[in-house]
Amino acid sequence: MAVQETVETVEETGKYKYGFTTDIESELAPKGLSEDIVRFISAKKDEPEWMLEWRLDAYRRWLTMEEPTWAMVDYPKIDFQDLHYYAAPKEMEKLNSLDEVDPKLLETYEKLGIPLNEQMLLAGVAVDAVFDSVSVVTTFKEKLAEVGVIFCPFSEAVREHPELVKKYLGSVVPKSDNYYATLNSAVFSDGSFVYIPKGVRCPMELSTYFRINEANTGQFERTLIIAEEGSYVSYLEGCTAPQRDENQLHAAVVELVTMDDAEIKYSTVQNWYPGDEDGKGGIYNFVTKRGDCRGARSKISWTQVETGSAITWKYPSCILRGEGSVGEFYSIAISNNYQQVDSGTKMIHLGKNTSSRIISKGISAGRSTSTYRGLVSVHRKADGVRNFTQCDSLLIGDQCAAHTVPYIESNNPTAIMEHEATTSKISEDQLFYCRQRGLGEEDAVALLVNGFCRDVLQQLPMEFAVEAQKLVAISLEGSVG
Amino acid sequence: MLEIKDLHVEVGGKEILKGLSLTVNAGEVHAIMGPNGAGKSTLAYFMAGREGYKHISGSVTYKGQNLLDMAIEERASAGVFLAFQYPIEIPGVTTMTFLKTAVNAQRKARGEEELDAVRFLKLVRVKAKALNISDDMLRRPLNVGFSGGEKKRAETLQMSLLEPALAVLDETDSGLDIDALKIVAEGVNALRSPDRAMIVITHYQRLLDYIVPDKVHVLSNGRVVRSGGKELAMELEETGYGEISASAAQ
């Protein structure tokens, strides 16, 4: 029967390709979380006093908070004292050029398909590579500096650009925002910092690749992107992790700020290890991403392709404060085997004539569950708001589930909101039709799923659209029922 | 080209084909006619390899090979094409993308070089024009929101690009007005060649005015009950299927 065949195909071809471990000597903080650990991390990063105080304040708040339970995900209680909060490849500090990077690390990134050798890089993509708790290397920094763009590891920004970090850190996601964001605020390790000055159109795509390597280690990166008046940047993040039997925690915070007429396009291809076919292992992905359209006519656009993680808890959001600002959310969330996804977006309309657009495509296979959870809220003073929401779910097989939980809060009678939702299955008819034209079963599924995701795939930067299409195909190859 | 011997096929536990035999040579066009429920579409789907059609006994030999041993896509790449009575919608996949994927999948399976975008585009443009298919239609998702006529023209375009050795046209005339029927028939006729065989399945004689068959078979109750030349179709038009079916039952 086709179902059985395809299940087998998934087992063969759907294997996680990034599951290898790099054997490299690491420096680990002792397990557990305490004020001392927070101080240890801060000291490791050579941080100024104000940064340490900020962390400690977050840590004390975190102690008073409780883990949220409202998401439609189910997992054993996390023992936060059984984790390492800092891991770094030894002798990694203060590298000036790629030649100084441990060849094993370069090899790791090459295996991941991310060559860090500058000559080999795709023209026009600058990369920041984060390995466990530290940034390994950032490429094209000098070229970017010529136009005034700052693109560097977060820890470097704390030292070199304290005025900018002080001004914007926590201004979009306050340190007391939620359980995981607060935890991140206390122990965040590294991440990327981007500053685009007034009127500058960033001359290349910026991207960060996150890699968790060490076992029993949490990854808590922090990303901050500021786009000054009339500027533009397109940023992409990619994530992978080794295949391990135990679960690993990832709790990141991303903050975006756009001033008048500025635009940030933020794309994510998330491929953390999803666990095996029995649901063992995999990353717990609890992420807070939020953008603040502070300026008039500014725009923030989130595009995400989520294929990995055992559990995904993630709601990239936009605060539409500036008059006429625009928020967009384009999402493809694929879940297979025992993966659980609870993801969506929040569009908070505060300014007049603000508009938002949400296109969410959920694809569930195996025994996975996928929930779209979204909020569109309109402030009473925000006249002329427009929102369009479309949530489509595709089910593959008969043991998976898809849910849609849209919240709409409108306090202004002039708001116009549209919501569309569909749920469908890949039909035997479609498969038969494609195969009759010569497509193998896997290719047929890939074609049909890519067709389903088309509206979102079109939003990705060209360089990554092809990669994402392949990823979509690999995550699901042949999983048809 | 194709030899079917004493074929018995079940669908949902019910025997639909009950000893069907048929031989089609290269270069020939055969029409299969018959009343509803005679097993016409079952024959078409079974040859293409659709699930849910259970082979009981008998053989289907295509170009000297046992067709029933081959997977659906292997049959396609070997040159068996089915023009669907009800073409399936493929949302989000443009007609152009679908065509290119299909053509290259078959070329790859046969060990031929895949066509690049430029060469493919040229090829499609020429073939599409002959079928009165616009660029706009090629950019729309395949069969989604297509009219009946557009769907059948898209099927014919696929056939002309895939250049099958054996084309099975399942009720290609259903849902077509006379103008669309003419365009589709012209497209089909243009594909007639000494290397290619076609099986045209139809309920009505009307299509056969435009695609003139070499042989006509009447299918009733799962078997070929009469075979003849194109004049048999005319005769059926006058007498209907009732008489033939009745005489076959005796």
XYZ file of C-alpha atoms in Angstrom:
731
model
C 0.000 0.000 0.000
C 1.183 3.481 -0.795
C 0.886 4.617 2.809
C 3.305 1.983 4.042
C 5.733 2.671 1.234
C 5.717 6.348 1.940
C 6.211 5.847 5.650
C 9.303 3.874 4.759
C 10.441 6.553 2.378
C 10.160 9.142 5.110
C 12.264 6.994 7.373
C 14.954 6.760 4.768
C 15.033 10.170 3.222
C 13.642 12.269 6.024
C 16.654 11.584 8.230
C 18.019 14.714 9.830
C 21.182 15.610 7.956
C 22.641 17.965 10.523
C 22.686 15.547 13.435
C 26.452 15.174 13.701
C 28.455 16.398 16.692
C 31.670 18.376 16.476
C 34.362 16.987 18.759
C 35.884 20.129 20.105
C 37.119 21.045 23.530
C 34.646 23.277 25.270
C 34.549 25.395 28.315
C 31.335 24.812 30.206
C 29.750 26.664 33.061
C 28.739 24.310 35.888
C 25.185 23.018 35.612
C 22.407 24.997 37.162
C 21.232 28.571 37.426
C 22.033 31.058 40.174
C 23.244 34.629 40.584
C 26.763 33.262 40.458
C 26.154 31.731 37.046
C 24.765 35.020 35.764
C 27.877 36.748 37.067
C 30.046 34.047 35.512
C 28.496 34.565 32.060
C 28.768 38.329 32.319
C 32.423 38.065 33.369
C 33.181 35.670 30.508
C 31.884 38.276 28.125
C 33.852 41.075 29.721
C 30.691 43.009 30.300
C 30.370 46.426 31.904
C 28.644 46.736 35.254
C 25.341 48.045 33.811
C 24.946 44.949 31.692
C 25.485 42.678 34.685
C 22.934 44.646 36.721
C 20.449 44.312 33.879
C 20.953 40.557 33.829
C 20.684 40.208 37.609
C 17.479 42.207 37.656
C 16.046 39.878 35.011
C 17.199 36.838 36.977
C 15.449 38.042 40.157
C 12.254 38.674 38.233
C 12.477 35.257 36.634
C 12.549 33.608 40.069
C 9.084 35.027 40.744
C 7.565 33.874 37.445
C 5.865 30.673 36.418
C 6.226 28.630 33.272
C 3.332 29.327 30.899
C 0.999 26.406 30.231
C -1.535 27.852 27.818
C 0.115 26.602 24.627
C -1.144 23.402 23.012
C 2.083 21.515 23.640
C 2.827 18.686 26.009
C 6.260 17.928 27.461
C 7.791 16.785 30.746
C 8.710 19.540 33.155
C 12.060 21.128 32.367
C 14.610 20.997 35.175
C 16.266 24.360 34.805
C 18.967 23.363 37.302
C 20.072 20.454 35.113
C 21.374 22.606 32.256
C 24.595 24.303 31.374
C 24.002 27.972 30.687
C 27.291 28.627 28.993
C 29.414 26.620 26.585
C 32.194 27.904 24.382
C 34.847 26.323 22.230
C 38.121 26.840 24.083
C 40.452 29.632 23.097
C 37.884 31.334 20.982
C 38.305 34.843 22.212
C 39.039 37.882 20.102
C 39.601 36.533 16.635
C 40.634 38.979 14.000
C 40.440 36.878 10.900
C 39.162 33.594 9.639
C 42.675 32.141 9.714
C 42.519 32.094 13.487
C 39.313 30.094 13.650
C 39.663 26.470 14.723
C 39.555 24.420 11.488
C 37.128 22.027 13.167
C 34.632 24.832 13.512
C 35.017 25.883 9.899
C 34.516 22.267 8.948
C 31.334 22.135 11.022
C 29.840 25.061 9.180
C 30.898 23.653 5.849
C 29.122 20.405 6.663
C 26.068 22.506 7.361
C 26.379 24.020 3.911
C 27.608 27.372 5.216
C 31.156 27.929 4.002
C 32.682 30.719 6.052
C 35.630 31.219 3.747
C 34.862 34.654 2.397
C 35.815 33.872 -1.154
C 33.480 30.933 -1.166
C 30.546 32.820 0.192
C 27.702 33.670 -2.078
C 28.280 37.189 -3.200
C 26.128 39.496 -1.181
C 25.600 37.529 2.005
C 27.357 38.454 5.207
C 27.340 35.747 7.862
C 27.610 35.718 11.647
C 28.189 32.186 12.918
C 27.174 31.400 16.487
C 28.426 28.149 17.994
C 26.868 27.271 21.349
C 27.234 30.401 23.450
C 29.660 32.432 21.341
C 29.893 34.024 17.966
C 32.653 32.314 15.985
C 33.158 34.741 13.195
C 31.396 37.502 11.325
C 32.178 37.981 7.662
C 32.190 41.139 5.544
C 32.314 43.396 8.601
C 34.672 45.874 7.013
C 32.749 46.179 3.800
C 29.593 46.875 5.783
C 31.356 49.391 7.983
C 32.142 51.473 4.878
C 28.449 52.370 4.603
C 28.077 52.666 8.366
C 26.311 49.362 8.917
C 27.212 47.635 12.171
C 26.937 43.855 12.041
C 28.672 42.105 14.914
C 28.257 39.577 17.720
C 26.006 40.864 20.466
C 28.743 40.608 23.079
C 30.962 42.826 20.958
C 28.180 45.396 20.606
C 27.848 45.563 24.397
C 31.534 46.516 24.587
C 31.888 48.654 21.465
C 28.484 50.313 21.109
C 27.122 50.526 24.648
C 25.061 53.643 23.942
C 23.061 51.862 21.241
C 22.623 48.675 23.234
C 21.539 50.606 26.336
C 19.050 52.597 24.337
C 17.365 49.703 22.555
C 17.947 46.500 24.544
C 14.690 45.445 26.184
C 12.801 48.331 24.589
C 10.731 45.967 22.455
C 10.734 42.830 24.587
C 10.980 44.074 28.195
C 13.039 41.865 30.466
C 9.909 40.946 32.412
C 7.931 40.141 29.239
C 7.428 36.427 29.707
C 9.026 33.465 31.428
C 11.409 32.496 28.636
C 12.254 36.047 27.565
C 13.122 36.879 31.158
C 15.263 33.774 31.463
C 16.999 34.820 28.262
C 17.554 38.337 29.628
C 19.400 36.858 32.586
C 21.601 34.353 30.806
C 21.717 35.311 27.117
C 24.955 34.240 25.566
C 25.500 35.640 22.121
C 23.665 36.564 18.976
C 23.807 39.269 16.367
C 23.621 43.006 16.579
C 22.692 45.048 13.525
C 22.507 48.804 13.146
C 21.551 50.423 9.847
C 22.114 54.189 9.816
C 19.713 56.759 8.421
C 19.013 56.464 4.720
C 21.207 53.409 4.173
C 20.007 50.465 2.190
C 22.101 47.574 3.492
C 24.143 46.462 0.460
C 23.917 42.751 1.205
C 21.795 40.129 2.910
C 22.828 39.633 6.516
C 22.530 36.234 8.059
C 23.281 34.406 11.276
C 23.660 30.676 11.622
C 23.053 29.259 15.059
C 24.458 25.909 16.017
C 23.987 24.094 19.323
C 26.757 21.534 19.749
C 27.345 20.801 23.419
C 25.046 18.331 25.247
C 22.780 19.454 28.094
C 23.319 23.034 27.124
C 20.710 25.677 26.704
C 21.105 28.172 23.930
C 19.920 31.667 24.706
C 20.806 34.028 21.941
C 19.803 37.604 21.691
C 19.403 39.526 18.469
C 18.813 43.241 18.138
C 18.284 45.021 14.832
C 17.807 48.752 14.551
C 16.854 50.389 11.259
C 17.103 54.174 11.362
C 14.964 56.521 9.292
C 14.603 55.520 5.651
C 16.898 52.508 5.894
C 16.414 48.916 4.770
C 17.841 45.547 5.715
C 17.079 41.944 4.907
C 18.224 39.484 7.549
C 18.135 35.696 7.645
C 18.739 33.264 10.455
C 19.313 29.545 10.181
C 19.459 27.008 12.989
C 20.632 23.404 13.365
C 21.668 21.119 16.209
C 23.171 17.635 16.675
C 21.023 14.599 17.063
C 20.817 13.765 20.768
C 18.506 11.569 22.787
C 17.860 14.152 25.472
C 15.937 17.335 24.831
C 17.747 20.614 24.562
C 16.416 24.020 25.425
C 16.580 26.996 23.137
C 15.090 30.274 24.342
C 15.998 33.220 22.147
C 14.872 36.810 22.062
C 14.821 38.922 18.912
C 14.049 42.629 18.992
C 13.557 44.773 15.888
C 13.098 48.524 15.726
C 12.200 50.549 12.638
C 12.091 54.337 12.528
C 10.253 56.487 9.939
C 10.111 54.897 6.471
C 12.502 52.124 7.476
C 12.021 48.472 6.639
C 13.293 45.227 8.145
C 12.706 41.948 6.404
C 13.474 39.130 8.823
C 13.524 35.561 7.507
C 14.059 32.384 9.482
C 14.799 28.885 8.305
C 14.528 26.926 11.540
C 15.782 23.387 11.325
C 16.689 22.463 14.888
C 16.859 18.722 15.480
C 13.206 17.595 15.697
C 13.709 14.357 17.634
C 13.600 10.861 16.193
C 10.608 9.044 14.714
C 9.547 7.896 18.193
C 9.639 11.416 19.547
C 12.855 10.980 21.499
C 15.157 13.963 21.782
C 14.890 17.211 19.880
C 15.037 20.889 20.688
C 12.510 22.739 22.830
C 12.221 26.013 21.012
C 10.716 28.783 23.155
C 11.335 31.990 21.332
C 10.175 35.577 21.722
C 10.423 37.659 18.580
C 8.952 41.086 18.329
C 9.301 44.080 16.082
C 8.407 47.659 16.917
C 7.388 49.855 13.984
C 8.209 53.031 15.875
C 8.342 55.339 12.907
C 5.643 56.424 10.489
C 5.289 54.333 7.311
C 7.834 51.856 8.584
C 7.547 48.157 7.848
C 8.496 44.899 9.507
C 8.084 41.642 7.716
C 8.581 38.234 9.347
C 8.963 35.203 7.123
C 9.564 31.846 8.727
C 10.033 28.299 7.551
C 9.792 26.096 10.628
C 10.651 22.474 10.055
C 12.653 21.467 13.122
C 12.354 21.330 16.937
C 10.442 18.843 19.054
C 8.399 21.713 20.448
C 7.977 25.111 18.879
C 6.524 27.987 20.880
C 6.964 31.091 18.854
C 4.935 34.159 17.909
C 6.894 36.743 15.915
C 4.907 39.923 16.422
C 4.644 43.520 15.283
C 3.765 46.559 17.319
C 2.401 48.972 14.739
C 2.969 52.252 16.526
C 3.981 54.600 13.714
C 1.202 56.050 11.596
C 0.719 54.067 8.390
C 3.175 51.377 9.448
C 2.912 47.865 8.047
C 3.402 44.470 9.682
C 3.624 41.207 7.817
C 3.877 37.593 8.921
C 4.431 34.780 6.443
C 4.850 31.348 7.927
C 5.315 27.758 6.899
C 5.290 25.362 9.835
C 5.918 21.723 9.082
C 5.570 19.048 11.726
C 6.214 15.337 11.339
C 6.472 12.332 13.677
C 5.868 13.582 17.254
C 6.673 17.243 16.720
C 4.449 19.854 18.365
C 4.093 23.334 16.988
C 2.236 26.206 18.629
C 3.053 29.238 16.563
C 1.515 32.342 15.094
C 1.789 36.069 15.396
C 0.510 39.158 17.156
C -0.291 42.331 15.280
C -0.832 45.179 17.714
C -2.323 48.153 15.877
C -1.676 51.318 17.885
C -1.192 53.863 15.103
C -3.639 55.267 12.584
C -3.914 53.701 9.148
C -1.691 50.813 10.092
C -2.092 47.561 8.225
C -1.078 43.964 8.690
C -1.064 40.830 6.641
C -0.822 37.284 7.999
C -0.358 34.233 5.811
C 0.141 31.022 7.746
C 0.598 27.591 6.194
C 0.667 24.652 8.577
C 1.558 21.190 7.344
C 1.146 18.267 9.731
C 2.227 14.700 9.127
C 2.894 11.636 11.281
C 1.525 12.035 14.816
C 2.311 15.692 15.064
C 0.119 18.567 16.165
C 0.199 22.046 14.768
C -1.602 25.054 16.212
C -1.864 28.498 14.716
C -2.374 31.028 17.512
C -2.750 34.606 16.431
C -3.853 37.926 17.855
C -4.909 41.000 15.932
C -5.681 43.878 18.246
C -6.778 47.401 17.385
C -6.382 50.301 19.819
C -9.396 52.585 20.190
C -7.496 55.553 18.751
C -6.177 53.655 15.756
C -8.462 54.701 12.916
C -8.361 53.127 9.488
C -6.705 49.855 10.461
C -6.675 47.003 7.986
C -5.838 43.366 8.561
C -5.914 40.338 6.349
C -5.369 36.906 7.846
C -5.215 33.621 6.007
C -4.561 30.344 7.819
C -4.317 27.188 5.769
C -3.657 23.749 7.180
C -2.628 20.710 5.228
C -2.926 17.291 6.828
C -0.899 14.326 5.654
C -2.060 11.001 7.045
C -4.799 10.476 9.630
C -2.943 10.661 12.944
C -1.954 14.299 12.959
C -3.907 17.333 14.045
C -4.183 20.989 13.132
C -5.801 23.748 15.180
C -6.433 27.405 14.480
C -6.906 29.826 17.370
C -7.340 33.357 16.079
C -8.014 36.147 18.584
C -9.359 39.439 17.319
C -9.768 42.466 19.591
C -11.065 45.549 17.876
C -11.724 48.711 19.873
C -12.216 50.953 16.896
C -15.247 50.731 14.601
C -13.313 51.819 11.490
C -11.114 48.717 11.455
C -11.502 46.324 8.547
C -10.470 42.763 9.259
C -10.587 39.718 7.073
C -9.954 36.198 8.200
C -9.847 33.124 6.013
C -9.045 29.615 7.114
C -8.947 26.287 5.301
C -7.994 22.732 6.154
C -7.193 20.248 3.424
C -5.459 16.974 2.704
C -3.239 15.799 -0.113
C -5.648 13.586 -1.983
C -5.023 10.215 -3.581
C -6.368 11.789 -6.763
C -3.680 14.477 -6.785
C -0.954 11.940 -6.140
C -2.214 9.599 -8.824
C -2.468 12.449 -11.298
C 1.115 13.602 -10.670
C 2.476 10.073 -10.829
C 0.596 9.378 -14.046
C 2.562 12.293 -15.499
C 5.829 10.613 -14.476
C 6.598 12.074 -11.046
C 7.807 9.662 -8.381
C 5.753 9.647 -5.203
C 8.249 11.763 -3.235
C 8.520 14.301 -6.006
C 4.759 14.456 -6.250
C 4.377 15.205 -2.540
C 7.150 17.786 -2.686
C 5.483 19.485 -5.633
C 2.064 19.510 -3.967
C 3.375 20.799 -0.627
C 5.471 23.463 -2.307
C 2.352 24.478 -4.208
C 0.499 24.747 -0.910
C 3.271 26.958 0.516
C 3.781 29.045 -2.585
C 2.483 32.356 -1.191
C 5.005 32.187 1.638
C 7.991 30.784 -0.273
C 7.698 33.739 -2.637
C 8.451 36.051 0.292
C 11.871 34.552 1.004
C 15.026 36.180 -0.347
C 15.985 34.547 -3.650
C 19.153 32.959 -2.246
C 17.178 31.028 0.320
C 13.960 30.260 -1.505
C 15.491 27.272 -3.273
C 17.030 25.988 -0.054
C 13.689 26.354 1.705
C 11.856 24.513 -1.064
C 14.241 21.606 -0.711
C 13.873 21.677 3.060
C 10.095 21.538 2.714
C 10.490 18.504 0.485
C 12.985 16.752 2.786
C 10.939 17.288 5.938
C 7.981 15.501 4.451
C 9.306 13.394 1.660
C 6.617 10.905 0.719
C 4.698 11.083 3.997
C 1.332 10.541 2.428
C -1.808 8.867 3.663
C 1.908 -2.100 -28.861
C -0.767 -3.242 -26.435
C -2.250 -6.642 -25.884
C -4.888 -7.291 -23.268
C -5.916 -10.913 -22.746
C -8.911 -12.163 -20.817
C -8.605 -9.443 -18.184
C -10.608 -9.659 -14.972
C -10.557 -6.709 -12.554
C -12.438 -6.028 -9.334
C -13.315 -2.713 -7.759
C -14.485 -2.707 -4.161
C -15.084 -6.458 -4.253
C -17.200 -6.257 -7.397
C -15.978 -7.644 -10.672
C -16.091 -4.908 -13.303
C -13.929 -6.244 -16.138
C -14.927 -9.818 -16.924
C -12.626 -11.242 -19.522
C -11.756 -8.236 -21.637
C -9.431 -8.749 -24.588
C -8.059 -6.085 -26.877
C -5.121 -5.677 -29.245
C -3.928 -2.260 -30.377
C -1.088 -1.848 -32.879
C 1.214 1.143 -33.312
C -0.297 3.793 -35.560
C -3.884 2.800 -34.787
C -6.644 4.737 -33.120
C -9.199 2.602 -31.328
C -12.486 3.853 -29.968
C -14.048 2.146 -26.981
C -17.736 2.845 -26.627
C -20.351 1.561 -24.310
C -23.087 2.373 -21.854
C -22.426 3.779 -18.391
C -21.049 1.153 -16.040
C -19.676 -1.016 -18.837
C -16.147 -0.696 -17.415
C -14.678 1.914 -19.797
C -13.134 4.147 -17.147
C -12.105 1.137 -15.062
C -10.040 -0.066 -18.011
C -8.382 3.347 -18.341
C -7.557 3.700 -14.629
C -6.424 0.101 -14.311
C -3.981 0.485 -17.202
C -2.586 3.647 -15.622
C -2.080 1.803 -12.319
C -4.529 3.522 -10.014
C -4.942 2.074 -6.520
C -8.185 0.307 -5.651
C -8.408 -1.699 -8.872
C -7.705 -5.336 -8.099
C -6.209 -7.584 -10.724
C -7.868 -11.026 -10.671
C -6.582 -12.686 -13.817
C -5.548 -12.126 -17.409
C -2.640 -10.083 -18.775
C -1.777 -6.641 -20.092
C 1.328 -6.558 -22.268
C 2.751 -3.229 -23.401
C 5.649 -3.209 -25.871
C 6.381 -6.799 -24.878
C 6.527 -6.001 -21.135
C 4.100 -6.882 -18.400
C 2.532 -3.494 -17.769
C 1.090 -4.628 -14.439
C 4.567 -5.086 -12.943
C 5.362 -1.413 -13.409
C 4.765 1.442 -10.935
C 2.443 4.257 -11.992
C 5.283 6.620 -12.846
C 7.228 3.883 -14.639
C 4.274 3.312 -16.929
C 4.147 7.045 -17.588
C 7.836 7.266 -18.436
C 7.494 4.201 -20.664
C 4.966 6.165 -22.707
C 1.532 5.396 -21.275
C -0.527 8.551 -20.962
C -4.007 8.941 -19.545
C -6.016 12.024 -20.420
C -8.366 12.361 -17.452
C -12.103 12.701 -17.743
C -11.977 14.993 -14.716
C -8.480 16.561 -14.553
C -7.303 17.149 -10.979
C -6.622 20.598 -9.533
C -3.059 21.254 -8.351
C -3.239 24.432 -6.208
C -0.176 26.679 -6.058
C 1.653 24.860 -8.860
C 1.575 26.811 -12.086
C 0.739 24.921 -15.248
C 4.198 25.794 -16.552
C 5.966 24.412 -13.452
C 3.886 21.266 -13.531
C 4.598 20.652 -17.207
C 8.318 21.185 -16.774
C 8.468 18.937 -13.709
C 6.588 16.189 -15.539
C 8.595 16.400 -18.762
C 11.902 16.375 -16.899
C 10.838 13.594 -14.528
C 10.121 11.403 -17.551
C 13.310 12.398 -19.339
C 15.325 11.633 -16.221
C 13.642 8.250 -15.812
C 14.572 7.399 -19.406
C 18.155 8.546 -18.880
C 17.751 11.556 -21.143
C 19.086 15.020 -20.475
C 16.669 17.321 -18.663
C 15.493 20.415 -20.501
C 16.623 23.776 -19.189
C 14.161 26.608 -18.642
C 14.884 28.355 -21.931
C 14.553 25.330 -24.171
C 11.478 24.213 -22.321
C 9.800 27.586 -22.612
C 10.327 27.634 -26.364
C 8.835 24.189 -26.715
C 5.796 24.992 -24.591
C 5.064 28.236 -26.422
C 4.825 26.485 -29.779
C 2.640 23.654 -28.522
C 0.439 25.918 -26.408
C -0.256 28.217 -29.306
C -1.602 25.371 -31.410
C -4.101 24.627 -28.646
C -5.055 28.261 -28.163
C -3.534 28.285 -24.649
C -2.411 31.729 -23.508
C 0.654 32.629 -21.443
C -1.731 33.717 -18.748
C -3.199 30.235 -18.531
C 0.299 28.747 -18.254
C 0.956 30.986 -15.256
C -2.194 29.903 -13.428
C -2.141 26.908 -11.063
C -2.925 23.772 -13.054
C -6.655 23.151 -13.498
C -7.577 25.486 -10.621
C -10.547 27.537 -11.763
C -10.129 26.291 -15.332
C -13.291 25.952 -17.405
C -14.165 22.520 -18.776
C -12.632 23.462 -22.114
C -9.452 24.827 -20.540
C -8.984 21.638 -18.550
C -9.242 19.439 -21.619
C -6.922 21.694 -23.585
C -4.416 21.539 -20.718
C -4.645 17.724 -20.842
C -4.011 17.786 -24.566
C -1.052 20.116 -24.080
C 0.450 17.698 -21.571
C -0.016 14.883 -24.039
C 1.641 16.809 -26.842
C 4.625 17.673 -24.610
C 5.037 14.199 -23.144
C 4.679 12.529 -26.570
C 3.386 9.193 -25.267
C 3.503 5.974 -27.291
C 0.100 4.935 -25.998
C -2.458 7.600 -25.183
C -5.703 6.717 -23.443
C -8.300 9.473 -23.682
C -11.024 8.999 -21.094
C -14.256 10.761 -22.128
C -12.292 13.681 -23.460
C -15.464 15.083 -24.996
C -17.370 15.381 -21.724
C -17.988 18.964 -20.692
C -16.902 20.425 -24.024
C -18.872 22.666 -26.349
C -18.439 22.157 -30.059
C -15.678 24.769 -30.508
C -13.593 23.417 -27.649
C -14.170 19.907 -28.954
C -12.769 20.903 -32.350
C -9.640 22.453 -30.830
C -8.983 19.405 -28.676
C -9.655 17.017 -31.570
C -7.248 18.929 -33.795
C -4.628 18.693 -31.068
C -5.177 14.966 -30.782
C -5.157 14.443 -34.548
C -1.869 16.306 -34.817
C -0.387 13.634 -32.556
C -1.469 10.733 -34.734
C 1.635 9.009 -35.997
C 2.778 5.569 -37.141
C 4.639 5.119 -33.826
C 1.758 6.046 -31.601
C -1.397 4.257 -30.610
C -4.466 5.849 -29.099
C -7.470 4.543 -27.256
C -10.369 6.956 -27.290
C -13.011 6.194 -24.671
C -16.330 7.826 -25.267
C -19.984 7.454 -24.562
C -21.099 9.369 -27.650
C -20.381 9.048 -31.293
C -19.964 12.845 -31.625
C -16.229 12.873 -30.755
C -15.546 10.280 -33.437
C -16.680 12.713 -36.139
C -13.537 14.664 -35.292
C -11.166 11.933 -34.191
C -11.885 9.250 -36.739
C -10.961 5.821 -35.354
C -9.510 2.878 -37.216
C -11.421 0.467 -35.039
C -14.427 0.671 -32.779
C -15.133 -1.674 -29.863
C -18.296 -1.891 -27.875
C -17.775 -2.607 -24.218
C -20.657 -4.014 -22.239
C -20.738 -5.665 -18.853
C -16.941 -5.815 -18.630
C -16.246 -7.354 -22.033
C -15.779 -6.335 -25.642
C -19.018 -7.532 -27.213
C -18.539 -6.216 -30.727
C -15.689 -4.833 -32.779
C -15.746 -3.217 -36.181
C -14.673 -0.240 -38.253
C -15.800 3.349 -37.826
C -19.222 2.494 -39.279
C -19.992 0.599 -36.081
C -20.078 3.899 -34.239
C -22.695 5.224 -36.675
C -24.786 2.150 -36.205
C -24.665 2.565 -32.428
C -25.778 6.152 -32.765
C -28.968 4.891 -34.415
C -29.745 1.761 -32.430
C -28.290 2.689 -29.044
C -26.465 0.339 -26.698
C -29.556 -1.508 -25.570
C -29.729 -3.982 -28.397
C -26.037 -4.844 -28.394
C -25.945 -5.229 -24.647
C -29.027 -7.405 -24.761
C -27.597 -9.664 -27.439
C -24.315 -9.890 -25.508
C -26.132 -11.020 -22.422
C -27.570 -14.077 -24.203
